[in-house]
PDB file of C-alpha atoms and ligand atoms in Angstrom:
ATOM      1  CA  UNK L   1     131.415  85.287  78.420  1.00 63.00           C
ATOM      2  CA  UNK L   2     130.477  81.764  79.407  1.00 73.00           C
ATOM      3  CA  UNK L   3     130.549  80.409  83.108  1.00 80.00           C
ATOM      4  CA  UNK L   4     132.881  77.501  81.635  1.00 82.00           C
ATOM      5  CA  UNK L   5     135.363  80.219  80.397  1.00 85.00           C
ATOM      6  CA  UNK L   6     135.195  81.850  83.776  1.00 86.00           C
ATOM      7  CA  UNK L   7     135.794  78.697  85.973  1.00 88.00           C
ATOM      8  CA  UNK L   8     138.553  77.807  83.606  1.00 89.00           C
ATOM      9  CA  UNK L   9     140.067  81.090  83.874  1.00 93.00           C
ATOM     10  CA  UNK L  10     139.920  80.816  87.793  1.00 94.00           C
ATOM     11  CA  UNK L  11     141.778  77.302  87.806  1.00 95.00           C
ATOM     12  CA  UNK L  12     144.279  78.759  85.153  1.00 96.00           C
ATOM     13  CA  UNK L  13     144.985  81.758  87.389  1.00 97.00           C
ATOM     14  CA  UNK L  14     145.715  79.315  90.341  1.00 97.00           C
ATOM     15  CA  UNK L  15     147.989  77.202  88.063  1.00 97.00           C
ATOM     16  CA  UNK L  16     149.875  80.346  86.905  1.00 97.00           C
ATOM     17  CA  UNK L  17     150.438  81.698  90.442  1.00 96.00           C
ATOM     18  CA  UNK L  18     151.594  78.228  91.691  1.00 96.00           C
ATOM     19  CA  UNK L  19     153.959  77.678  88.846  1.00 97.00           C
ATOM     20  CA  UNK L  20     157.826  78.774  89.164  1.00 95.00           C
ATOM     21  CA  UNK L  21     158.178  78.981  85.317  1.00 98.00           C
ATOM     22  CA  UNK L  22     155.513  79.467  82.827  1.00 98.00           C
ATOM     23  CA  UNK L  23     155.823  79.456  79.140  1.00 98.00           C
ATOM     24  CA  UNK L  24     153.281  80.108  76.407  1.00 98.00           C
ATOM     25  CA  UNK L  25     153.231  78.478  73.049  1.00 98.00           C
ATOM     26  CA  UNK L  26     151.103  80.004  70.190  1.00 97.00           C
ATOM     27  CA  UNK L  27     150.043  79.176  66.907  1.00 95.00           C
ATOM     28  CA  UNK L  28     147.659  80.590  64.242  1.00 93.00           C
ATOM     29  CA  UNK L  29     144.639  80.696  66.284  1.00 94.00           C
ATOM     30  CA  UNK L  30     145.762  83.424  68.396  1.00 96.00           C
ATOM     31  CA  UNK L  31     145.995  85.821  65.264  1.00 95.00           C
ATOM     32  CA  UNK L  32     142.688  84.853  63.737  1.00 93.00           C
ATOM     33  CA  UNK L  33     141.108  87.685  65.935  1.00 95.00           C
ATOM     34  CA  UNK L  34     143.395  90.204  64.404  1.00 95.00           C
ATOM     35  CA  UNK L  35     141.963  89.126  60.912  1.00 91.00           C
ATOM     36  CA  UNK L  36     144.825  86.704  59.822  1.00 88.00           C
ATOM     37  CA  UNK L  37     143.215  83.464  58.580  1.00 75.00           C
ATOM     38  CA  UNK L  38     145.128  80.276  59.363  1.00 69.00           C
ATOM     39  CA  UNK L  39     147.568  79.610  56.422  1.00 59.00           C
ATOM     40  CA  UNK L  40     146.331  76.070  56.337  1.00 55.00           C
ATOM     41  CA  UNK L  41     142.477  76.876  56.277  1.00 54.00           C
ATOM     42  CA  UNK L  42     140.570  76.816  52.841  1.00 51.00           C
ATOM     43  CA  UNK L  43     141.956  79.548  50.607  1.00 53.00           C
ATOM     44  CA  UNK L  44     140.140  82.274  48.627  1.00 53.00           C
ATOM     45  CA  UNK L  45     141.186  84.688  45.879  1.00 55.00           C
ATOM     46  CA  UNK L  46     143.869  84.717  43.593  1.00 52.00           C
ATOM     47  CA  UNK L  47     146.124  82.030  45.198  1.00 58.00           C
ATOM     48  CA  UNK L  48     143.055  79.818  46.055  1.00 64.00           C
ATOM     49  CA  UNK L  49     144.288  77.018  43.994  1.00 66.00           C
ATOM     50  CA  UNK L  50     148.037  77.301  44.744  1.00 70.00           C
ATOM     51  CA  UNK L  51     149.768  74.954  47.104  1.00 76.00           C
ATOM     52  CA  UNK L  52     151.758  77.024  49.701  1.00 72.00           C
ATOM     53  CA  UNK L  53     154.159  74.308  50.171  1.00 76.00           C
ATOM     54  CA  UNK L  54     155.054  74.647  46.474  1.00 79.00           C
ATOM     55  CA  UNK L  55     155.278  78.415  46.048  1.00 81.00           C
ATOM     56  CA  UNK L  56     156.460  79.281  49.466  1.00 84.00           C
ATOM     57  CA  UNK L  57     159.401  76.623  49.274  1.00 90.00           C
ATOM     58  CA  UNK L  58     163.009  77.603  49.328  1.00 94.00           C
ATOM     59  CA  UNK L  59     163.455  75.925  45.860  1.00 93.00           C
ATOM     60  CA  UNK L  60     160.699  78.061  44.327  1.00 92.00           C
ATOM     61  CA  UNK L  61     162.420  81.109  45.652  1.00 94.00           C
ATOM     62  CA  UNK L  62     165.643  80.103  44.283  1.00 94.00           C
ATOM     63  CA  UNK L  63     164.164  79.120  40.906  1.00 94.00           C
ATOM     64  CA  UNK L  64     161.689  81.739  40.340  1.00 94.00           C
ATOM     65  CA  UNK L  65     161.858  84.940  42.728  1.00 95.00           C
ATOM     66  CA  UNK L  66     159.368  86.710  40.701  1.00 94.00           C
ATOM     67  CA  UNK L  67     156.687  84.026  40.939  1.00 91.00           C
ATOM     68  CA  UNK L  68     157.534  83.667  44.777  1.00 93.00           C
ATOM     69  CA  UNK L  69     157.298  87.480  45.556  1.00 93.00           C
ATOM     70  CA  UNK L  70     153.953  87.721  43.662  1.00 90.00           C
ATOM     71  CA  UNK L  71     152.714  85.106  46.210  1.00 87.00           C
ATOM     72  CA  UNK L  72     154.760  86.629  49.233  1.00 86.00           C
ATOM     73  CA  UNK L  73     154.340  90.223  48.594  1.00 86.00           C
ATOM     74  CA  UNK L  74     150.510  89.906  48.826  1.00 83.00           C
ATOM     75  CA  UNK L  75     151.038  88.008  52.058  1.00 81.00           C
ATOM     76  CA  UNK L  76     153.361  90.968  53.339  1.00 82.00           C
ATOM     77  CA  UNK L  77     150.766  93.450  52.304  1.00 81.00           C
ATOM     78  CA  UNK L  78     148.011  91.529  54.058  1.00 82.00           C
ATOM     79  CA  UNK L  79     150.089  90.930  57.243  1.00 87.00           C
ATOM     80  CA  UNK L  80     151.717  94.586  57.315  1.00 85.00           C
ATOM     81  CA  UNK L  81     148.466  96.348  58.482  1.00 88.00           C
ATOM     82  CA  UNK L  82     147.316  93.640  61.055  1.00 94.00           C
ATOM     83  CA  UNK L  83     147.616  94.819  64.714  1.00 96.00           C
ATOM     84  CA  UNK L  84     147.803  92.733  67.937  1.00 98.00           C
ATOM     85  CA  UNK L  85     144.505  91.729  69.503  1.00 98.00           C
ATOM     86  CA  UNK L  86     143.727  91.400  73.307  1.00 97.00           C
ATOM     87  CA  UNK L  87     145.120  87.773  73.232  1.00 98.00           C
ATOM     88  CA  UNK L  88     148.456  88.896  72.349  1.00 98.00           C
ATOM     89  CA  UNK L  89     148.227  91.841  74.750  1.00 98.00           C
ATOM     90  CA  UNK L  90     147.159  89.596  77.701  1.00 98.00           C
ATOM     91  CA  UNK L  91     150.524  87.520  77.141  1.00 98.00           C
ATOM     92  CA  UNK L  92     152.526  90.726  77.182  1.00 98.00           C
ATOM     93  CA  UNK L  93     150.632  91.877  80.294  1.00 98.00           C
ATOM     94  CA  UNK L  94     151.403  88.252  81.959  1.00 98.00           C
ATOM     95  CA  UNK L  95     155.105  88.970  81.031  1.00 98.00           C
ATOM     96  CA  UNK L  96     155.077  92.401  82.492  1.00 98.00           C
ATOM     97  CA  UNK L  97     153.459  91.051  85.792  1.00 97.00           C
ATOM     98  CA  UNK L  98     156.425  88.468  86.095  1.00 97.00           C
ATOM     99  CA  UNK L  99     153.922  85.476  85.425  1.00 98.00           C
ATOM    100  CA  UNK L 100     155.040  84.567  82.067  1.00 98.00           C
ATOM    101  CA  UNK L 101     158.957  83.571  81.084  1.00 98.00           C
ATOM    102  CA  UNK L 102     158.588  83.535  77.286  1.00 98.00           C
ATOM    103  CA  UNK L 103     156.129  83.278  74.352  1.00 98.00           C
ATOM    104  CA  UNK L 104     157.263  80.614  71.687  1.00 98.00           C
ATOM    105  CA  UNK L 105     155.171  81.091  68.469  1.00 96.00           C
ATOM    106  CA  UNK L 106     154.943  79.411  65.168  1.00 93.00           C
ATOM    107  CA  UNK L 107     153.410  82.793  63.927  1.00 94.00           C
ATOM    108  CA  UNK L 108     155.492  84.863  61.467  1.00 93.00           C
ATOM    109  CA  UNK L 109     153.274  87.835  61.635  1.00 94.00           C
ATOM    110  CA  UNK L 110     155.156  89.710  64.396  1.00 95.00           C
ATOM    111  CA  UNK L 111     152.160  90.495  66.376  1.00 97.00           C
ATOM    112  CA  UNK L 112     153.513  89.091  69.759  1.00 98.00           C
ATOM    113  CA  UNK L 113     156.399  91.773  69.318  1.00 97.00           C
ATOM    114  CA  UNK L 114     154.029  94.509  68.533  1.00 97.00           C
ATOM    115  CA  UNK L 115     151.947  93.780  71.485  1.00 98.00           C
ATOM    116  CA  UNK L 116     155.091  94.236  73.630  1.00 98.00           C
ATOM    117  CA  UNK L 117     156.259  90.621  74.409  1.00 98.00           C
ATOM    118  CA  UNK L 118     159.906  90.809  75.037  1.00 98.00           C
ATOM    119  CA  UNK L 119     161.242  87.173  75.520  1.00 98.00           C
ATOM    120  CA  UNK L 120     159.860  85.853  72.368  1.00 98.00           C
ATOM    121  CA  UNK L 121     160.850  82.858  70.168  1.00 97.00           C
ATOM    122  CA  UNK L 122     159.390  83.059  66.701  1.00 96.00           C
ATOM    123  CA  UNK L 123     160.387  79.471  65.800  1.00 94.00           C
ATOM    124  CA  UNK L 124     159.296  80.020  62.179  1.00 92.00           C
ATOM    125  CA  UNK L 125     160.763  83.497  61.819  1.00 94.00           C
ATOM    126  CA  UNK L 126     159.138  86.718  61.395  1.00 93.00           C
ATOM    127  CA  UNK L 127     158.307  89.135  58.400  1.00 93.00           C
ATOM    128  CA  UNK L 128     159.887  91.832  60.088  1.00 93.00           C
ATOM    129  CA  UNK L 129     162.823  91.655  58.110  1.00 95.00           C
ATOM    130  CA  UNK L 130     164.251  90.374  54.907  1.00 97.00           C
ATOM    131  CA  UNK L 131     167.861  89.074  54.187  1.00 97.00           C
ATOM    132  CA  UNK L 132     170.245  88.734  51.204  1.00 97.00           C
ATOM    133  CA  UNK L 133     171.385  85.025  50.837  1.00 95.00           C
ATOM    134  CA  UNK L 134     174.517  86.440  49.092  1.00 96.00           C
ATOM    135  CA  UNK L 135     175.912  89.140  51.257  1.00 97.00           C
ATOM    136  CA  UNK L 136     174.027  88.627  54.465  1.00 96.00           C
ATOM    137  CA  UNK L 137     172.521  92.250  54.376  1.00 98.00           C
ATOM    138  CA  UNK L 138     169.222  92.498  56.371  1.00 97.00           C
ATOM    139  CA  UNK L 139     166.464  95.033  55.859  1.00 97.00           C
ATOM    140  CA  UNK L 140     163.528  95.910  57.793  1.00 96.00           C
ATOM    141  CA  UNK L 141     160.010  95.268  56.467  1.00 92.00           C
ATOM    142  CA  UNK L 142     159.375  98.960  55.551  1.00 91.00           C
ATOM    143  CA  UNK L 143     162.451  99.105  53.318  1.00 95.00           C
ATOM    144  CA  UNK L 144     161.622  95.847  51.628  1.00 94.00           C
ATOM    145  CA  UNK L 145     158.113  97.234  50.653  1.00 91.00           C
ATOM    146  CA  UNK L 146     159.898 100.253  49.324  1.00 94.00           C
ATOM    147  CA  UNK L 147     162.292  97.974  47.282  1.00 96.00           C
ATOM    148  CA  UNK L 148     159.417  95.811  46.122  1.00 93.00           C
ATOM    149  CA  UNK L 149     157.389  98.581  45.043  1.00 92.00           C
ATOM    150  CA  UNK L 150     160.268 100.160  43.228  1.00 94.00           C
ATOM    151  CA  UNK L 151     161.502  96.904  41.183  1.00 94.00           C
ATOM    152  CA  UNK L 152     159.961  96.512  37.689  1.00 94.00           C
ATOM    153  CA  UNK L 153     159.113  93.024  38.444  1.00 94.00           C
ATOM    154  CA  UNK L 154     158.138  93.182  41.988  1.00 93.00           C
ATOM    155  CA  UNK L 155     161.193  91.592  43.458  1.00 96.00           C
ATOM    156  CA  UNK L 156     162.766  93.360  46.384  1.00 96.00           C
ATOM    157  CA  UNK L 157     166.292  93.366  45.989  1.00 97.00           C
ATOM    158  CA  UNK L 158     169.582  93.737  48.025  1.00 97.00           C
ATOM    159  CA  UNK L 159     172.012  96.575  47.382  1.00 97.00           C
ATOM    160  CA  UNK L 160     174.331  93.759  45.772  1.00 97.00           C
ATOM    161  CA  UNK L 161     171.261  93.302  43.402  1.00 95.00           C
ATOM    162  CA  UNK L 162     170.244  89.630  44.701  1.00 97.00           C
ATOM    163  CA  UNK L 163     166.432  89.229  45.532  1.00 97.00           C
ATOM    164  CA  UNK L 164     165.893  89.396  49.203  1.00 97.00           C
ATOM    165  CA  UNK L 165     164.349  86.506  51.201  1.00 97.00           C
ATOM    166  CA  UNK L 166     161.904  87.022  54.114  1.00 95.00           C
ATOM    167  CA  UNK L 167     163.567  85.973  57.446  1.00 95.00           C
ATOM    168  CA  UNK L 168     160.819  83.205  57.668  1.00 93.00           C
ATOM    169  CA  UNK L 169     161.320  79.421  57.744  1.00 92.00           C
ATOM    170  CA  UNK L 170     160.269  78.534  54.139  1.00 92.00           C
ATOM    171  CA  UNK L 171     159.076  75.000  53.370  1.00 89.00           C
ATOM    172  CA  UNK L 172     162.237  72.846  52.515  1.00 91.00           C
ATOM    173  CA  UNK L 173     164.381  74.991  54.977  1.00 92.00           C
ATOM    174  CA  UNK L 174     165.654  73.941  58.368  1.00 89.00           C
ATOM    175  CA  UNK L 175     164.629  75.710  61.433  1.00 89.00           C
ATOM    176  CA  UNK L 176     167.495  78.031  63.114  1.00 88.00           C
ATOM    177  CA  UNK L 177     169.226  75.406  65.574  1.00 90.00           C
ATOM    178  CA  UNK L 178     169.840  77.969  68.164  1.00 92.00           C
ATOM    179  CA  UNK L 179     166.235  79.073  68.303  1.00 91.00           C
ATOM    180  CA  UNK L 180     164.987  75.642  68.321  1.00 93.00           C
ATOM    181  CA  UNK L 181     167.351  74.811  71.195  1.00 95.00           C
ATOM    182  CA  UNK L 182     166.227  77.834  73.064  1.00 96.00           C
ATOM    183  CA  UNK L 183     162.424  76.667  72.649  1.00 97.00           C
ATOM    184  CA  UNK L 184     163.376  73.052  73.740  1.00 97.00           C
ATOM    185  CA  UNK L 185     165.242  74.392  76.657  1.00 97.00           C
ATOM    186  CA  UNK L 186     162.336  76.681  77.732  1.00 98.00           C
ATOM    187  CA  UNK L 187     159.625  73.594  77.252  1.00 98.00           C
ATOM    188  CA  UNK L 188     161.720  71.302  79.214  1.00 98.00           C
ATOM    189  CA  UNK L 189     162.109  73.538  82.246  1.00 98.00           C
ATOM    190  CA  UNK L 190     158.601  74.859  82.475  1.00 98.00           C
ATOM    191  CA  UNK L 191     156.289  74.121  85.335  1.00 98.00           C
ATOM    192  CA  UNK L 192     153.396  75.100  83.136  1.00 98.00           C
ATOM    193  CA  UNK L 193     152.879  75.471  79.463  1.00 98.00           C
ATOM    194  CA  UNK L 194     150.020  77.501  77.961  1.00 98.00           C
ATOM    195  CA  UNK L 195     149.250  76.048  74.508  1.00 98.00           C
ATOM    196  CA  UNK L 196     147.167  78.704  72.823  1.00 97.00           C
ATOM    197  CA  UNK L 197     145.589  78.707  69.359  1.00 95.00           C
ATOM    198  CA  UNK L 198     147.700  75.635  67.938  1.00 94.00           C
ATOM    199  CA  UNK L 199     146.583  72.422  66.766  1.00 92.00           C
ATOM    200  CA  UNK L 200     149.833  71.276  68.038  1.00 94.00           C
ATOM    201  CA  UNK L 201     150.513  69.135  65.020  1.00 90.00           C
ATOM    202  CA  UNK L 202     153.249  70.896  63.327  1.00 84.00           C
ATOM    203  CA  UNK L 203     157.059  70.169  64.053  1.00 80.00           C
ATOM    204  CA  UNK L 204     158.582  71.576  66.177  1.00 80.00           C
ATOM    205  CA  UNK L 205     155.811  72.882  68.119  1.00 85.00           C
ATOM    206  CA  UNK L 206     154.346  69.466  68.219  1.00 90.00           C
ATOM    207  CA  UNK L 207     157.187  68.129  70.373  1.00 94.00           C
ATOM    208  CA  UNK L 208     157.409  70.892  72.998  1.00 97.00           C
ATOM    209  CA  UNK L 209     154.533  69.900  75.211  1.00 98.00           C
ATOM    210  CA  UNK L 210     155.981  66.623  75.483  1.00 97.00           C
ATOM    211  CA  UNK L 211     159.189  68.100  76.875  1.00 98.00           C
ATOM    212  CA  UNK L 212     157.293  70.027  79.377  1.00 98.00           C
ATOM    213  CA  UNK L 213     155.215  66.750  80.501  1.00 98.00           C
ATOM    214  CA  UNK L 214     158.256  64.540  80.540  1.00 97.00           C
ATOM    215  CA  UNK L 215     159.959  67.430  82.652  1.00 97.00           C
ATOM    216  CA  UNK L 216     157.056  67.011  85.400  1.00 97.00           C
ATOM    217  CA  UNK L 217     155.430  70.333  84.169  1.00 98.00           C
ATOM    218  CA  UNK L 218     151.748  70.515  83.244  1.00 98.00           C
ATOM    219  CA  UNK L 219     150.199  71.787  79.887  1.00 98.00           C
ATOM    220  CA  UNK L 220     147.161  73.816  79.418  1.00 97.00           C
ATOM    221  CA  UNK L 221     145.394  73.872  75.987  1.00 97.00           C
ATOM    222  CA  UNK L 222     143.259  76.883  74.915  1.00 96.00           C
ATOM    223  CA  UNK L 223     142.272  76.195  71.235  1.00 94.00           C
ATOM    224  CA  UNK L 224     139.331  75.426  69.233  1.00 90.00           C
ATOM    225  CA  UNK L 225     139.668  71.952  67.628  1.00 89.00           C
ATOM    226  CA  UNK L 226     141.328  68.865  68.776  1.00 92.00           C
ATOM    227  CA  UNK L 227     144.989  68.421  69.428  1.00 95.00           C
ATOM    228  CA  UNK L 228     146.922  65.220  70.080  1.00 95.00           C
ATOM    229  CA  UNK L 229     147.549  66.356  73.738  1.00 97.00           C
ATOM    230  CA  UNK L 230     143.818  66.977  74.697  1.00 96.00           C
ATOM    231  CA  UNK L 231     143.900  63.773  77.285  1.00 96.00           C
ATOM    232  CA  UNK L 232     147.067  65.342  78.960  1.00 97.00           C
ATOM    233  CA  UNK L 233     145.943  68.934  79.457  1.00 97.00           C
ATOM    234  CA  UNK L 234     145.100  70.005  83.048  1.00 97.00           C
ATOM    235  CA  UNK L 235     142.870  72.679  81.798  1.00 95.00           C
ATOM    236  CA  UNK L 236     141.288  72.434  78.273  1.00 95.00           C
ATOM    237  CA  UNK L 237     139.545  75.447  77.048  1.00 92.00           C
ATOM    238  CA  UNK L 238     137.955  75.541  73.692  1.00 90.00           C
ATOM    239  CA  UNK L 239     136.309  79.133  73.723  1.00 88.00           C
ATOM    240  CA  UNK L 240     137.198  82.129  71.828  1.00 93.00           C
ATOM    241  CA  UNK L 241     140.918  83.012  72.626  1.00 95.00           C
ATOM    242  CA  UNK L 242     140.375  86.585  73.425  1.00 96.00           C
ATOM    243  CA  UNK L 243     137.574  85.630  75.941  1.00 95.00           C
ATOM    244  CA  UNK L 244     139.750  83.036  77.420  1.00 94.00           C
ATOM    245  CA  UNK L 245     142.779  85.340  77.912  1.00 96.00           C
ATOM    246  CA  UNK L 246     140.583  88.267  78.893  1.00 96.00           C
ATOM    247  CA  UNK L 247     139.128  86.099  81.677  1.00 95.00           C
ATOM    248  CA  UNK L 248     142.395  84.849  82.753  1.00 96.00           C
ATOM    249  CA  UNK L 249     143.665  88.506  83.115  1.00 97.00           C
ATOM    250  CA  UNK L 250     140.517  89.372  85.130  1.00 96.00           C
ATOM    251  CA  UNK L 251     141.059  86.360  87.242  1.00 96.00           C
ATOM    252  CA  UNK L 252     144.590  87.349  87.961  1.00 97.00           C
ATOM    253  CA  UNK L 253     143.478  91.020  88.883  1.00 95.00           C
ATOM    254  CA  UNK L 254     145.470  92.330  86.193  1.00 95.00           C
ATOM    255  CA  UNK L 255     142.661  93.847  84.132  1.00 82.00           C
TER     256      UNK L 255
HETATM  257 ZN1  LIG N   1     173.231  91.110  48.978  1.00 89.88          ZN
END
């Protein structure tokens, strides 16, 4: 661990201790150490030449669920076996210690939930369940996998026979308004927002740091690569997210 990471961690620990309300905002970067590549990074393998915006689109799901599930079923298989890393665990530890109010995440991989984060706002949904757009029934991931494997053309189906849709926000879909409102409320009321592993470029996450800053709060950015908020961050760390959060947990005496 570098001295830069350690001195950042000490500053960050002071900021957290001094803040009334602290919220974390996480993106793909926090799950990279769990072996989940950033969805937007260059792709390899079978789907290398497929545009996710096209195949993971709500219109594609409605028009051709078979093709949609060939693509999404593979993502499910990859994601299902992944486990939280120490960065996810650090945020759960902060929450348990009463030093973090909530985690807002763009990630659909459910790793924050598996790590033990309780107050969790998954703004793009989660692979944890699938739903039927016809009758509204919901199925947990393990049941979806069984139905996917049992179907002749690889489409998990509801009891009513319609194809199930992952409870994630597909391209072309709106975010659930209540979830978005909750994220905005948390961001606006935060004294400190920890932005971790996100380029802060994708809506709605891109607007949340502004809400914190406009409300008089501060933002901290721990991510590799630039963000539009770098100039306004009180602490700007660009080390490995696991190292950064390990150092923070150590600096807070929670390790
Ligand atoms: Zn149904």
